[in-house]
Coordinates of C-alpha atoms and ligand atoms in Angstrom, one line a residue:
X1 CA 92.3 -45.5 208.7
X2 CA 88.4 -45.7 208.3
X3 CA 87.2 -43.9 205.3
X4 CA 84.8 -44.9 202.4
X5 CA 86.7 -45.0 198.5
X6 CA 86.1 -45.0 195.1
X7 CA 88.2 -47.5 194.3
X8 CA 90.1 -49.3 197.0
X9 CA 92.9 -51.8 195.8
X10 CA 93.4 -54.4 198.8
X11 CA 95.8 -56.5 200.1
X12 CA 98.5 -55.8 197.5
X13 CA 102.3 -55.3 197.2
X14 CA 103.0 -51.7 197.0
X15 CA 105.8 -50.9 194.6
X16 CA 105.7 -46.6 195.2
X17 CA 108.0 -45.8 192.8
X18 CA 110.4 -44.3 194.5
X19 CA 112.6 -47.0 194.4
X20 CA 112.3 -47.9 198.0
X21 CA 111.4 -51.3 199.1
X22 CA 107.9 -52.9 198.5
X23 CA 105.7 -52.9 201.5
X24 CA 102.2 -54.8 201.6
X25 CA 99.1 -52.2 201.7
X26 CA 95.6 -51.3 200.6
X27 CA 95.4 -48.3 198.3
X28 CA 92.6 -46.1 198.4
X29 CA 91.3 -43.9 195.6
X30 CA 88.8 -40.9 195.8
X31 CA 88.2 -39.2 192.4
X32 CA 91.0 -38.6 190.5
X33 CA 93.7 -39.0 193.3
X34 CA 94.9 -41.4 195.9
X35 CA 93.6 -40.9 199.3
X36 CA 95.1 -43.2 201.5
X37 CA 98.0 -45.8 201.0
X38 CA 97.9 -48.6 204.1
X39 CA 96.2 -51.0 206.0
X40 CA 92.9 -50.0 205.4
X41 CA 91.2 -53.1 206.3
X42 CA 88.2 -51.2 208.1
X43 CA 87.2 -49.4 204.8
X44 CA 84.7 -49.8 202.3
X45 CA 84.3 -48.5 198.6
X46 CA 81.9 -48.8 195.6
X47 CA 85.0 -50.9 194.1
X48 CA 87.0 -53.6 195.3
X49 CA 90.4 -54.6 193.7
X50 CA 91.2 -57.8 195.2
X51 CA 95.1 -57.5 194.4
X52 CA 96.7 -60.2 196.5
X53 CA 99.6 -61.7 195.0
X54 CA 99.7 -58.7 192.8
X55 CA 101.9 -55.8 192.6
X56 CA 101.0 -52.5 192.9
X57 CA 102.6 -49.8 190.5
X58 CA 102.3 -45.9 189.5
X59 CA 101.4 -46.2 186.0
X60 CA 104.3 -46.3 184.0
X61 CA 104.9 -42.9 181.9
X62 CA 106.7 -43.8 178.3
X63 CA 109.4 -41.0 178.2
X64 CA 109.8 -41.3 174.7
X65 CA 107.3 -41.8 172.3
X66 CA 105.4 -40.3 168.5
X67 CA 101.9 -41.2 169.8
X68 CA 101.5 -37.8 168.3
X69 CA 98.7 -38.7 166.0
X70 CA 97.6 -42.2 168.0
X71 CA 96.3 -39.9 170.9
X72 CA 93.7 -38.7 168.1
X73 CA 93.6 -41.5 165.8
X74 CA 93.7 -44.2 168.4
X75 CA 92.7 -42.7 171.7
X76 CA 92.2 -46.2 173.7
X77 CA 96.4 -46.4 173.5
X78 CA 96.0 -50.0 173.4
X79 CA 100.0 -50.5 172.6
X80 CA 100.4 -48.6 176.1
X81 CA 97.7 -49.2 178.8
X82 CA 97.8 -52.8 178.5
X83 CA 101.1 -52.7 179.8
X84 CA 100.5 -50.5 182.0
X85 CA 101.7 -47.0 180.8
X86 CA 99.1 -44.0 181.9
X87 CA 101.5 -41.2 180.6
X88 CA 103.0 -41.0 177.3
X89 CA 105.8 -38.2 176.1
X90 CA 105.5 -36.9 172.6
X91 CA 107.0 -35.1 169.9
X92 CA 110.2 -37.1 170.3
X93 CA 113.1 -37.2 167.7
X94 CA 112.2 -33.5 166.4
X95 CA 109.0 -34.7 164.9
X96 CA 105.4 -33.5 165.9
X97 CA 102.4 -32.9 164.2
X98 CA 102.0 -29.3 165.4
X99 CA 102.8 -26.9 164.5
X100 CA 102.0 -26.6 160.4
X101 CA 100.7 -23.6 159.7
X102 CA 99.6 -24.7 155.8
X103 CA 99.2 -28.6 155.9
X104 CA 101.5 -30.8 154.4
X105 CA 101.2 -32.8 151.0
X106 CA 101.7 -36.5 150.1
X107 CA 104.3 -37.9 150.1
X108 CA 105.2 -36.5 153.7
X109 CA 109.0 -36.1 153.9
X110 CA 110.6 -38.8 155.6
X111 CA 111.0 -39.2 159.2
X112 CA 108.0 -37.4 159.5
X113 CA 105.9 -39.9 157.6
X114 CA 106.1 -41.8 160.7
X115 CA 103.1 -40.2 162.2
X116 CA 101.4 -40.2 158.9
X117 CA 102.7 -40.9 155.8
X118 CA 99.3 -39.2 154.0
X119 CA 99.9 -35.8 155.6
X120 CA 96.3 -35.2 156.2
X121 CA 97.1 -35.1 160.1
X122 CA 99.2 -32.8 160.0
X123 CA 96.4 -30.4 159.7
X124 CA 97.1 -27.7 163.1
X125 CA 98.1 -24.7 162.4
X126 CA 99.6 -23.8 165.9
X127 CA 100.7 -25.9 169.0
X128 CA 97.4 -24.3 170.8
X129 CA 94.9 -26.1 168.3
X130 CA 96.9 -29.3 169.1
X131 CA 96.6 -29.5 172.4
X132 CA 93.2 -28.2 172.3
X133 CA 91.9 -31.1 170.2
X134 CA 93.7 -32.8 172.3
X135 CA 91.7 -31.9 175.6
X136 CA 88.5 -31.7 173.8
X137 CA 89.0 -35.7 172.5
X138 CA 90.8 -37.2 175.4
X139 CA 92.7 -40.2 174.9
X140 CA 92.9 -43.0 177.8
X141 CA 96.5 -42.2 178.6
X142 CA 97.9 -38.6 180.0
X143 CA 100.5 -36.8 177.9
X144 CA 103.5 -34.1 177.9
X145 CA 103.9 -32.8 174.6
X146 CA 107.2 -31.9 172.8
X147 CA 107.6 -29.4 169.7
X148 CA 109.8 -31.1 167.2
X149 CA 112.6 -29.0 165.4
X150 CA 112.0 -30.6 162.3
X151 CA 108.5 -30.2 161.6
X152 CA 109.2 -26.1 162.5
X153 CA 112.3 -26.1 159.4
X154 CA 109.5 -28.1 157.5
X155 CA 107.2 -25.3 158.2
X156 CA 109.5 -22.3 158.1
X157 CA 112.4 -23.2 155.4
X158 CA 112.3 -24.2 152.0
X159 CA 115.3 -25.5 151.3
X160 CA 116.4 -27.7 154.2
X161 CA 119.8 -28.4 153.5
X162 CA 121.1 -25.2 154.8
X163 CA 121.6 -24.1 158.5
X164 CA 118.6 -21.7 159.0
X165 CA 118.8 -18.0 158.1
X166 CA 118.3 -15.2 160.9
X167 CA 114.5 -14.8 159.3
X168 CA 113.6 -18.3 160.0
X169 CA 115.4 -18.4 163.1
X170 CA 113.3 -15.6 164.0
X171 CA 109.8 -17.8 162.5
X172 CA 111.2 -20.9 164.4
X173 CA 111.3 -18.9 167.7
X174 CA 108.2 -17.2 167.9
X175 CA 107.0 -21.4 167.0
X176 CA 108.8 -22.1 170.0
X177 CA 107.3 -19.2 172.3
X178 CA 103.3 -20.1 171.0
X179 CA 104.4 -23.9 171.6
X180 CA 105.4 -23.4 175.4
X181 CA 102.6 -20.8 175.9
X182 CA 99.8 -23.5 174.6
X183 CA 101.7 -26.0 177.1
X184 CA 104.2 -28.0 175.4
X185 CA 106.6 -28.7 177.7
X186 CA 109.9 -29.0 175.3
X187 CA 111.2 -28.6 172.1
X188 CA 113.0 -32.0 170.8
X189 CA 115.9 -32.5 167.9
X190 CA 116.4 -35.3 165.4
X191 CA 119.8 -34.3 164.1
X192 CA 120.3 -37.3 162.8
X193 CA 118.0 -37.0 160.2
X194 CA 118.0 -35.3 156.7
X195 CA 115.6 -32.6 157.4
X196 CA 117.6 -31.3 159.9
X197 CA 121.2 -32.8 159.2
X198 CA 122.3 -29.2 157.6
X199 CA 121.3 -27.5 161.2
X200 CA 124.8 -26.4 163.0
X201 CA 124.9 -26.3 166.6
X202 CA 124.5 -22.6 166.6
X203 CA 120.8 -22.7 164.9
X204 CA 119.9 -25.0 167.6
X205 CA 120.6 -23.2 170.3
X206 CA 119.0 -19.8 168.5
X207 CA 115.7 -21.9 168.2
X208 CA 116.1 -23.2 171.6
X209 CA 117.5 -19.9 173.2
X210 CA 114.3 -19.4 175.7
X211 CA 114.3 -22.8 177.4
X212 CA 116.4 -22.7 180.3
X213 CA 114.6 -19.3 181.4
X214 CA 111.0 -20.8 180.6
X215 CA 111.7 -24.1 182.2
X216 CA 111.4 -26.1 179.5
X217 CA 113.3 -29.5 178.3
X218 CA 115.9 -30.0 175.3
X219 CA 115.1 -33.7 173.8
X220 CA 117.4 -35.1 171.1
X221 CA 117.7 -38.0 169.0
X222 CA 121.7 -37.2 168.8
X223 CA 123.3 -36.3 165.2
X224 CA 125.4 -39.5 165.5
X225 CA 124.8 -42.5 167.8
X226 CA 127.5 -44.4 165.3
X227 CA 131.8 -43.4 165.2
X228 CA 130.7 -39.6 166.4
X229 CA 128.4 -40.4 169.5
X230 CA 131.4 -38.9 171.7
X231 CA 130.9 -35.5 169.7
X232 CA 127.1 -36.1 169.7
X233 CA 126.9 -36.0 173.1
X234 CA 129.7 -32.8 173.7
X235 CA 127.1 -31.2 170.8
X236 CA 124.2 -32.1 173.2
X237 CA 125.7 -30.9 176.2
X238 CA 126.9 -27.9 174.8
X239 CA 123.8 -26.6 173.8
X240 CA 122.1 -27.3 177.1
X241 CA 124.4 -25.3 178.5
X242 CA 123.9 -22.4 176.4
X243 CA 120.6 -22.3 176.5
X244 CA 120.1 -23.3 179.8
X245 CA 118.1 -26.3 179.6
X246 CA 117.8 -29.8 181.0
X247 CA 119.1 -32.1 178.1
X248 CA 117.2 -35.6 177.6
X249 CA 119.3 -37.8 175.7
X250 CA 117.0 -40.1 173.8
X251 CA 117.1 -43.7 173.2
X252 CA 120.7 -43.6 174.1
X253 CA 122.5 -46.5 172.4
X254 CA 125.8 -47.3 170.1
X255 CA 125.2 -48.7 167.1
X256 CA 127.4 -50.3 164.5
X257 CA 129.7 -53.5 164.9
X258 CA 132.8 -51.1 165.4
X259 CA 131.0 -49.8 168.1
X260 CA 130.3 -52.3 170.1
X261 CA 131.0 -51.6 173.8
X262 CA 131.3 -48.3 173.8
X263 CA 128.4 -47.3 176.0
X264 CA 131.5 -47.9 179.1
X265 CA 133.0 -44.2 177.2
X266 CA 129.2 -42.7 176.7
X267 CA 128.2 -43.5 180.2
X268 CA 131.3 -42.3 182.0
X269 CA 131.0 -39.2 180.2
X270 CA 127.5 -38.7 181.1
X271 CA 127.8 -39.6 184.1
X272 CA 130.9 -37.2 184.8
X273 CA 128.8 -34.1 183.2
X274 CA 126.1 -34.9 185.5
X275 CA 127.8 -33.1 188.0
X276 CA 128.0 -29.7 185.8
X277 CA 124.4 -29.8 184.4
X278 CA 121.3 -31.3 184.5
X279 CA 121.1 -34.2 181.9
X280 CA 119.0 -37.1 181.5
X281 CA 118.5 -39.9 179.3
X282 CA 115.9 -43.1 178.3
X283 CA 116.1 -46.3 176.4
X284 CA 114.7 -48.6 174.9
X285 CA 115.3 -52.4 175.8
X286 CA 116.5 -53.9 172.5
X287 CA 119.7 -54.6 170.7
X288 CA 117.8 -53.5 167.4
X289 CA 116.6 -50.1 166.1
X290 CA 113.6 -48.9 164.5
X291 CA 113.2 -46.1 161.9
X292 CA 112.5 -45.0 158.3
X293 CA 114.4 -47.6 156.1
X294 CA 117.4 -46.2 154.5
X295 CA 120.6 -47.2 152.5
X296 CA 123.1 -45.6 155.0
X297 CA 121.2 -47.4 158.1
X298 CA 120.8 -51.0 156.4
X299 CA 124.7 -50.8 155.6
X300 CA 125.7 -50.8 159.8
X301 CA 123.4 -53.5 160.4
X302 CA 123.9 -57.5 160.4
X303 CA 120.2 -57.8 159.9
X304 CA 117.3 -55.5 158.3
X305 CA 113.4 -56.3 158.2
X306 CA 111.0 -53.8 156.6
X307 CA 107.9 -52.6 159.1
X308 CA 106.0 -51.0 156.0
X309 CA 106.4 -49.9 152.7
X310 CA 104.4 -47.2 151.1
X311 CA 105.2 -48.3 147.8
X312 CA 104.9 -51.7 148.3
X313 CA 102.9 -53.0 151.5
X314 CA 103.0 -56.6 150.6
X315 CA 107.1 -56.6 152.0
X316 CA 106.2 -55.5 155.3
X317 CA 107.7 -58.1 157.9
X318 CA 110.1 -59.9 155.4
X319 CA 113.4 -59.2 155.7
X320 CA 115.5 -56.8 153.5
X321 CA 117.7 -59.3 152.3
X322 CA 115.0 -61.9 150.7
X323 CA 113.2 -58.8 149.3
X324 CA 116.5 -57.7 147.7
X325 CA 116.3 -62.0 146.4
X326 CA 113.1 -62.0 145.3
X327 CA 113.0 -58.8 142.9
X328 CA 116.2 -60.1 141.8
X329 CA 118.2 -56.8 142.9
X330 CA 121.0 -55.4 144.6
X331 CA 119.7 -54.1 148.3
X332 CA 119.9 -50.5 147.8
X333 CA 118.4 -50.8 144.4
X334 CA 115.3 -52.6 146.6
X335 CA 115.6 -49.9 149.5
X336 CA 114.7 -47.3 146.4
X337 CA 111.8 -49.5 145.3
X338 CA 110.1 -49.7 149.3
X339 CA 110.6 -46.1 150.0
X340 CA 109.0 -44.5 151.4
X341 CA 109.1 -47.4 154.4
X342 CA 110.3 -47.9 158.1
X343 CA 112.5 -50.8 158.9
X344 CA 114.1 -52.3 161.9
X345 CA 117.9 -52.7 162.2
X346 CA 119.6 -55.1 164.2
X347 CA 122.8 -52.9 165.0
X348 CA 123.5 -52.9 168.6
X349 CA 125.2 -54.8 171.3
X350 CA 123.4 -56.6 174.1
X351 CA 125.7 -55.9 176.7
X352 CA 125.8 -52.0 175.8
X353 CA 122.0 -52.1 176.2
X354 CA 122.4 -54.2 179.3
X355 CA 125.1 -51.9 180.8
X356 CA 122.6 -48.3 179.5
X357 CA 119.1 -49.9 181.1
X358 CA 121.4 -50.6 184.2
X359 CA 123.1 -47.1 185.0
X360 CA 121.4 -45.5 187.9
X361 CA 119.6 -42.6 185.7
X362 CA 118.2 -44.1 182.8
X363 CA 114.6 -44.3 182.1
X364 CA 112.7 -46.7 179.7
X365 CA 110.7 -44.7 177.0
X366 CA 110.0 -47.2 174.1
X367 CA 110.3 -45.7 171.3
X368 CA 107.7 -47.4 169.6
X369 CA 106.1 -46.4 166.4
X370 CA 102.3 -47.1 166.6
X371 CA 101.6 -46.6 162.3
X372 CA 103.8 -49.2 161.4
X373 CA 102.5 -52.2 159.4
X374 CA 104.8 -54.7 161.4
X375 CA 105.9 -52.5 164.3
X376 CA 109.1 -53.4 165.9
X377 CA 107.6 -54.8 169.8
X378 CA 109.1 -52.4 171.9
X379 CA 105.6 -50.6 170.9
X380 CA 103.6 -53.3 172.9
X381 CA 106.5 -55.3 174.8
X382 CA 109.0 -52.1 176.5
X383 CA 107.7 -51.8 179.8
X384 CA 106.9 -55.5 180.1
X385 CA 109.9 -56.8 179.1
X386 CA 111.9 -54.7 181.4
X387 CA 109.8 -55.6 184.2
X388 CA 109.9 -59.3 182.7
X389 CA 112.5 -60.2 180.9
X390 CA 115.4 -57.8 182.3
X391 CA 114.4 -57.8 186.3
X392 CA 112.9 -60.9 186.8
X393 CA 114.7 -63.4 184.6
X394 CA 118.2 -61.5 184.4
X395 CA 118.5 -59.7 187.7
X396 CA 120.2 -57.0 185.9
X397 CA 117.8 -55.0 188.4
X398 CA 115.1 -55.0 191.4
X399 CA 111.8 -55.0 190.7
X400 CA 111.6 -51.4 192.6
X401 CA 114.4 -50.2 190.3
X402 CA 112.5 -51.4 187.3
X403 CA 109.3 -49.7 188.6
X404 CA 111.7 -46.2 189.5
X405 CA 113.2 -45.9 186.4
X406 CA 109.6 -45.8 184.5
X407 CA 107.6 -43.8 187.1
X408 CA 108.9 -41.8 189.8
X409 CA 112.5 -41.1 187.8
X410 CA 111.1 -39.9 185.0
X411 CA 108.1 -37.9 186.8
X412 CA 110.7 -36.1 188.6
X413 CA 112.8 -35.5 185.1
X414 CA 110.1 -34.0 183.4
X415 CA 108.7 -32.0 185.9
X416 CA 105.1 -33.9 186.0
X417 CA 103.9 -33.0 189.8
X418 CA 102.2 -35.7 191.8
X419 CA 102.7 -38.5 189.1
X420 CA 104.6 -41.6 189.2
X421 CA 104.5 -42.4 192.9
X422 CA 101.7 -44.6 195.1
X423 CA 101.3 -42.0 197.8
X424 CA 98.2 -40.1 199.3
X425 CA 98.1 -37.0 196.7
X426 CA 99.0 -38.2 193.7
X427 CA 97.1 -38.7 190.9
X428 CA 95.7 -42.1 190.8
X429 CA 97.6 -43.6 187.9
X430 CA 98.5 -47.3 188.8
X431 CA 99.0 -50.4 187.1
X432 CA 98.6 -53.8 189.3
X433 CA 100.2 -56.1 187.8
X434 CA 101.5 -60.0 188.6
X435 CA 105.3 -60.1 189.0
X436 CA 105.6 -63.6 188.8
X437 CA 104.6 -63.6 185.4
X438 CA 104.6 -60.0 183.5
X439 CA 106.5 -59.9 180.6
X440 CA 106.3 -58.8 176.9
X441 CA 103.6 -60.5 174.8
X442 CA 105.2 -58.8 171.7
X443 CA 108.1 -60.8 169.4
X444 CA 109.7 -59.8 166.5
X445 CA 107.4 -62.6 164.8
X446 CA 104.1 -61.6 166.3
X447 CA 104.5 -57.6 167.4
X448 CA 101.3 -57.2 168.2
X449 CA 100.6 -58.1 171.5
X450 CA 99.5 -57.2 174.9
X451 CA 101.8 -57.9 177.6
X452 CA 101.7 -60.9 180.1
X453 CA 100.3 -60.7 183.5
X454 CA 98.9 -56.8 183.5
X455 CA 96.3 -57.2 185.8
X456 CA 94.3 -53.8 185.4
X457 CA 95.6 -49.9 185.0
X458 CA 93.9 -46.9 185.9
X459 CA 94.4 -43.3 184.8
X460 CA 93.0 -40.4 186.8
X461 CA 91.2 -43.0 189.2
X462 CA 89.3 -44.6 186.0
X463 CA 90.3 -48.2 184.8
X464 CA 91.5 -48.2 181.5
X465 CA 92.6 -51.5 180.9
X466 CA 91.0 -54.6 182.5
X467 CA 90.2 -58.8 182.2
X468 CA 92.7 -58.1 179.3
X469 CA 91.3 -55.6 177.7
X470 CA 90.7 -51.7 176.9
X471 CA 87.4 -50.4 179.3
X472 CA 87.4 -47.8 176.5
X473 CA 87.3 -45.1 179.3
X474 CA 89.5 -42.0 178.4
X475 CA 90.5 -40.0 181.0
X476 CA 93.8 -39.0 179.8
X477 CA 94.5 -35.3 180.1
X478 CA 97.2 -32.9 178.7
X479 CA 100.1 -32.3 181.6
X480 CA 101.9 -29.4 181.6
X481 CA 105.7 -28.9 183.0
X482 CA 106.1 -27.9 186.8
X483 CA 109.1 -26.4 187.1
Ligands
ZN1 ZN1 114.8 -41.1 167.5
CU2 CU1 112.1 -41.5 168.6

């Protein structure tokens, strides 16, 4: 095929991610799409990739994520596009920073002080004014945005340790309703967490009673991942059914030592109630957590290290033990002094993580939480280390798998038309990237890292990341759900 390109990516491996095999080709991009993926030795464009050697990937789309704020406050998305990620979900684990209706004072309540501990940023009144800041200040990646169910009982209740009355049902709803209208694609749950602990089943499914008929997703970080996961998950279930909706189980994992290979009883469940309703489900690669530090957390966990401490910044990156040493205390009596703080917990099993990033449906959303201090490195290291770490060096999958289960899997989940494949009509988000060598640049010591071997990314057709660094180009754009 003759033709003259924008950007024309030559003589690469073409990874489509579809999960079929890779096939050498030339990719062609006009504008903000790809226009031709082959041999297209005869063409010509004002840019020449020279990507031999290299793979070449749809951009990589973080299915779970609270890049909230960092769209805003850091629109370059550095943790993301230099491994390759052009589309970020957010509004994960019930938290998002819209809608408030009257702002939110210091000290924010805890775990929504992960997108801003200050409260100042939580400053939009409706889901609309979000997302319109967001399209007036574009950030370098896309996103699909989630409303959280916790920030609308922060908003709507004032006593949150009760199930929600019919009134704020009825507030939480019409919250719901404005979100989806403005373009929010979901609303996501954090059961787990105080703020919405006292929430039964049935106020769930009130709030989220229109999204089956609207189209629209049902995220949740489960009310127990620990001894109840089994009931977690009949809870999650169950409330996609009666409302409808696609469930996304997020960062699906078992934690606690008495735990420990359980995912075999998680996965055949899933797996079994696949067949009666549409469910999904991401994860993070790593056998330790990260969230707001807390007593009941750091008591299932062999090892705890603080990520940031409001009250006392100078402990971020030691770990909870020699804290608890050095101020001469018992560990909770220290867990009082740091709070408000974030923490990471090492809880999990490595072969229930290997056996969850393996099954056939799982995506990779990283979880990573961009405010903290000393982050834990899924934030910079998921997608690399999958790629990396878990194809390449383990085998536990094919490259192509690796590339499907961040791109075109999750595309198709969500409901983002014409993202997450190489093909002649989608958008052009790719990352070319060396598959000899990518892996995750980010350790627990040093979490702050771009991956190895990312070549360049574009978003929209514009490069966002290149010679190992941000262009500073922001292209990103709000996507909506196509159902
Ligand atoms: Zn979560
Ligand atoms: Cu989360």
């Amino acid at each position: 095929m003759h033709g003259f390109f924008d950007v024309l990516i030559r003589h690469g491996t073409v990874v489509d991610g579809t999960g079929a095999p890779r096939f050498s080709g030339d990719v062609g991009v006009r504008g903000e799409r790809i226009a031709a993926v082959g041999d297209l030795s005869a063409s010509d464009a004002s840019r020449i990739i020279d990507a031999t050697g290299l793979a070449v990937a749809p951009g990589f789309i973080d299915s779970h994520t609270h890049d909230d704020r960092l769209l805003l406050s850091a629109p370059s998305m550095e943790p993301k596009v230099s491994q390759g990620v052009t589309t970020i979900i957010g509004g994960n684990c019930g938290v998002s920073l819209a809608p408030m209706p009257d702002g939110m004072r210091a000290p924010v309540i805890a775990p929504l002080n992960l997108l801003d501990a200050q409260g100042g940023w939580f400053r939009f009144r409706s889901f609309a004014q979000y997302l319109d800041t967001l399209r007036a200040q574009p950030a370098a990646t896309n996103c699909a945005m989630l409303v959280g169910h916790m920030t609308l009982r922060i908003a709507t209740m004032k006593d949150l340790e009760r199930a929600a009355n019919a009134q704020e049902i009825l507030a939480m709803q019409l919250m719901v309703d404005e979100a989806l209208d403005a373009g929010a694609i979901g609303v996501s749950t954090g059961l787990f967490y105080e703020p919405a602990a006292a929430a039964t089943t049935e106020e769930v499914i009130q709030v989220c009673r229109t999204l089956g008929r609207r189209g629209a997703l049902y995220c949740t970080h489960m009310r127990d991942e620990g001894d109840g996961v089994m009931q977690s998950l009949e809870e999650t279930f169950r409330i996609g059914r009666e409302t409808g909706a696609k469930v996304v189980v997020s960062h699906h994992k078992v934690v606690g030592r008495a735990n420990h290979g359980r995912s075999r009883q998680t996965l055949d469940f899933i797996s079994g109630q696949m067949k009666m309703q549409p469910i999904c489900l991401d994860c993070y690669p790593y056998a330790a957590s990260s969230t707001v530090l807390s007593a009941q957390r750091a008591a299932i966990a062999s090892r705890v290290t603080v990520t940031w401490s409001e009250a006392m910044p100078e402990y971020a990156g030691m770990d909870l033990a020699d804290i608890a040493t050095r101020m001469g205390v018992a560990t909770d009596e220290a867990i009082r002094r740091l709070l408000p703080a974030g923490a990471v917990y090492h809880s999990m099993d490595e072969s229930d993580v290997q056996r969850i990033l393996a099954f056939g449906p799982t995506m990779i959303g990283s979880d990573g939480l961009p405010h903290d201090q000393v982050p834990h490195p899924r934030l910079w290291g998921s997608f690399a280390r999958v790629l990396g770490h878990y194809s390449r060096s383990l085998g536990l999958f094919s490259l192509e798998t690796a590339v499907h289960k961040m791109t075109g899997l999750t595309a198709a989940n969500f409901g983002l038309a014409d993202r997450g494949l190489i093909a002649p009509g989608a958008y052009a988000d790719i990352a070319i990237f060396d598959p000899a060598t990518i892996d995750e640049g980010a350790t627990f010591e040093k979490p702050v890292a771009p991956a190895l071997g990312m070549h360049s990314v574009l978003v929209n057709g514009e490069p966002v990341w290149e010679h190992g660094r941000a262009s500073g180009a922001r292209p990103g754009r709000v996507l909506a759900r196509s159902s």
